[in-house]
């Protein structure tokens, strides 16, 4: 059994802040989440350029706290700890592995030399932002790539 997990967020001061996450299951059912900022988040002055760039490109607003509490991410991911998890990118793999250190997390960028296409299919999302930065679009693209690479997904 496996699933695909796609995340999107911000890298600030040695910490990756997840703002959006999608879990896409073998059955093609999915869970799509948006999160508040962590309660203990401290933004260093040098982080503001990165934050502004990210907000302008991915459409996610770091300080938008109208979603799920950040602290629930660990609980959500714990529900899939017994599955093989496919994701794309070292940053995603590292973030997921932080919450699930004993779970197999496969980075298809490393294992299959995967790269996202320039355009991803549009998906229904809670936030108005380009599909390139939507985790639901990313998860669907990863799953399609796994099928092309003939990986058991």
Tab-separated table of C-alpha atoms in Angstrom:
chain	number	residue	atom	x	y	z
A	1	UNK	CA	0.000	0.000	0.000
A	2	UNK	CA	1.233	3.448	-0.846
A	3	UNK	CA	0.186	7.048	-1.272
A	4	UNK	CA	1.472	10.280	-2.730
A	5	UNK	CA	2.109	13.316	-0.517
A	6	UNK	CA	2.716	16.742	-2.009
A	7	UNK	CA	3.515	19.798	0.100
A	8	UNK	CA	3.998	23.490	-0.549
A	9	UNK	CA	5.215	26.150	1.830
A	10	UNK	CA	8.064	28.421	2.856
A	11	UNK	CA	11.697	27.847	3.781
A	12	UNK	CA	12.587	30.262	6.571
A	13	UNK	CA	15.596	30.266	8.893
A	14	UNK	CA	16.455	26.585	8.755
A	15	UNK	CA	12.802	25.542	8.937
A	16	UNK	CA	10.323	24.529	6.284
A	17	UNK	CA	6.802	25.777	7.038
A	18	UNK	CA	4.120	23.655	5.345
A	19	UNK	CA	1.121	25.731	4.262
A	20	UNK	CA	-0.593	23.246	1.927
A	21	UNK	CA	-0.541	19.434	1.739
A	22	UNK	CA	-2.332	16.790	-0.305
A	23	UNK	CA	-2.416	13.054	0.344
A	24	UNK	CA	-3.504	11.069	-2.723
A	25	UNK	CA	-4.324	7.409	-2.075
A	26	UNK	CA	-4.188	4.329	-4.340
A	27	UNK	CA	-7.966	4.596	-4.773
A	28	UNK	CA	-7.563	8.151	-6.187
A	29	UNK	CA	-9.335	9.521	-3.114
A	30	UNK	CA	-7.478	12.458	-1.631
A	31	UNK	CA	-7.254	14.741	1.366
A	32	UNK	CA	-6.277	18.340	0.690
A	33	UNK	CA	-5.227	20.573	3.608
A	34	UNK	CA	-4.223	24.188	4.268
A	35	UNK	CA	-2.523	25.147	7.508
A	36	UNK	CA	-2.032	28.152	9.732
A	37	UNK	CA	1.487	29.254	10.644
A	38	UNK	CA	3.203	27.478	13.522
A	39	UNK	CA	2.558	29.140	16.875
A	40	UNK	CA	6.291	29.258	17.629
A	41	UNK	CA	7.332	30.688	14.244
A	42	UNK	CA	9.970	33.393	14.397
A	43	UNK	CA	10.707	35.292	11.200
A	44	UNK	CA	14.216	36.650	10.900
A	45	UNK	CA	14.706	39.900	8.942
A	46	UNK	CA	16.596	38.013	6.209
A	47	UNK	CA	13.550	35.779	5.627
A	48	UNK	CA	11.263	38.539	4.362
A	49	UNK	CA	12.671	38.580	0.811
A	50	UNK	CA	12.087	34.839	0.514
A	51	UNK	CA	8.600	35.165	1.971
A	52	UNK	CA	7.621	37.984	-0.396
A	53	UNK	CA	8.974	36.075	-3.415
A	54	UNK	CA	7.093	32.919	-2.395
A	55	UNK	CA	3.841	34.752	-1.725
A	56	UNK	CA	4.052	36.437	-5.135
A	57	UNK	CA	4.677	33.131	-6.930
A	58	UNK	CA	2.854	30.365	-5.076
A	59	UNK	CA	-0.168	32.352	-3.924
A	60	UNK	CA	0.111	31.105	-0.346
A	61	UNK	CA	0.198	33.762	2.361
A	62	UNK	CA	2.506	32.890	5.228
A	63	UNK	CA	0.510	34.724	7.892
A	64	UNK	CA	-2.930	33.644	6.657
A	65	UNK	CA	-4.352	31.893	9.715
A	66	UNK	CA	-7.783	30.951	8.443
A	67	UNK	CA	-7.093	27.228	8.092
A	68	UNK	CA	-6.184	24.179	10.206
A	69	UNK	CA	-3.831	24.510	13.185
A	70	UNK	CA	-0.243	23.826	12.097
A	71	UNK	CA	0.259	21.437	14.971
A	72	UNK	CA	-2.180	18.931	13.414
A	73	UNK	CA	0.231	18.054	10.569
A	74	UNK	CA	1.944	15.384	12.652
A	75	UNK	CA	-1.376	13.755	13.499
A	76	UNK	CA	-2.527	13.780	9.857
A	77	UNK	CA	0.720	12.219	8.657
A	78	UNK	CA	0.647	9.641	11.465
A	79	UNK	CA	-2.471	8.192	9.825
A	80	UNK	CA	-0.371	7.096	6.818
A	81	UNK	CA	2.751	5.982	8.683
A	82	UNK	CA	2.312	2.360	7.581
A	83	UNK	CA	2.161	3.217	3.873
A	84	UNK	CA	5.027	3.762	1.441
A	85	UNK	CA	4.964	7.490	0.686
A	86	UNK	CA	5.971	8.926	-2.669
A	87	UNK	CA	6.832	12.594	-2.939
A	88	UNK	CA	8.863	14.845	-5.239
A	89	UNK	CA	11.882	16.771	-4.043
A	90	UNK	CA	14.357	16.573	-1.220
A	91	UNK	CA	12.651	19.382	0.707
A	92	UNK	CA	9.349	17.471	0.676
A	93	UNK	CA	11.007	14.197	1.635
A	94	UNK	CA	12.882	15.871	4.498
A	95	UNK	CA	9.739	17.607	5.807
A	96	UNK	CA	7.675	14.407	5.699
A	97	UNK	CA	10.490	12.313	7.213
A	98	UNK	CA	10.707	14.807	10.087
A	99	UNK	CA	7.184	13.775	11.104
A	100	UNK	CA	7.525	10.100	10.095
A	101	UNK	CA	11.133	9.049	10.765
A	102	UNK	CA	10.354	5.307	10.553
A	103	UNK	CA	8.259	5.439	7.366
A	104	UNK	CA	9.585	4.783	3.875
A	105	UNK	CA	9.459	8.091	2.003
A	106	UNK	CA	10.538	7.896	-1.639
A	107	UNK	CA	11.671	11.021	-3.479
A	108	UNK	CA	10.859	10.280	-7.121
A	109	UNK	CA	13.133	13.121	-8.228
A	110	UNK	CA	16.069	11.095	-6.881
A	111	UNK	CA	14.774	7.593	-7.610
A	112	UNK	CA	13.246	8.173	-11.056
A	113	UNK	CA	14.897	11.431	-12.200
A	114	UNK	CA	11.439	13.026	-12.171
A	115	UNK	CA	10.964	16.737	-12.897
A	116	UNK	CA	7.654	18.553	-12.794
A	117	UNK	CA	6.383	19.674	-16.199
A	118	UNK	CA	6.144	23.431	-16.723
A	119	UNK	CA	2.339	23.266	-16.639
A	120	UNK	CA	0.241	21.128	-14.313
A	121	UNK	CA	-3.442	20.328	-14.682
A	122	UNK	CA	-5.774	22.650	-12.813
A	123	UNK	CA	-7.343	21.208	-9.680
A	124	UNK	CA	-10.018	22.486	-7.318
A	125	UNK	CA	-8.243	24.254	-4.480
A	126	UNK	CA	-9.180	26.383	-1.487
A	127	UNK	CA	-6.692	29.045	-2.505
A	128	UNK	CA	-6.554	30.915	-5.774
A	129	UNK	CA	-3.036	30.186	-6.998
A	130	UNK	CA	-1.281	28.768	-10.056
A	131	UNK	CA	-1.644	25.005	-10.502
A	132	UNK	CA	2.166	24.782	-10.525
A	133	UNK	CA	2.057	25.518	-6.784
A	134	UNK	CA	-1.085	23.575	-5.883
A	135	UNK	CA	-0.359	20.394	-3.959
A	136	UNK	CA	-3.417	18.665	-5.391
A	137	UNK	CA	-2.113	19.278	-8.927
A	138	UNK	CA	1.351	18.176	-7.812
A	139	UNK	CA	0.044	14.973	-6.217
A	140	UNK	CA	-1.882	14.040	-9.370
A	141	UNK	CA	1.229	14.708	-11.472
A	142	UNK	CA	3.414	12.584	-9.181
A	143	UNK	CA	0.922	9.707	-9.338
A	144	UNK	CA	0.815	9.894	-13.143
A	145	UNK	CA	4.625	9.874	-13.226
A	146	UNK	CA	4.717	6.776	-11.009
A	147	UNK	CA	2.448	5.010	-13.476
A	148	UNK	CA	4.666	6.067	-16.400
A	149	UNK	CA	7.773	4.845	-14.542
A	150	UNK	CA	5.900	1.597	-13.711
A	151	UNK	CA	6.405	2.096	-10.000
A	152	UNK	CA	4.001	0.209	-7.747
A	153	UNK	CA	1.671	2.953	-6.567
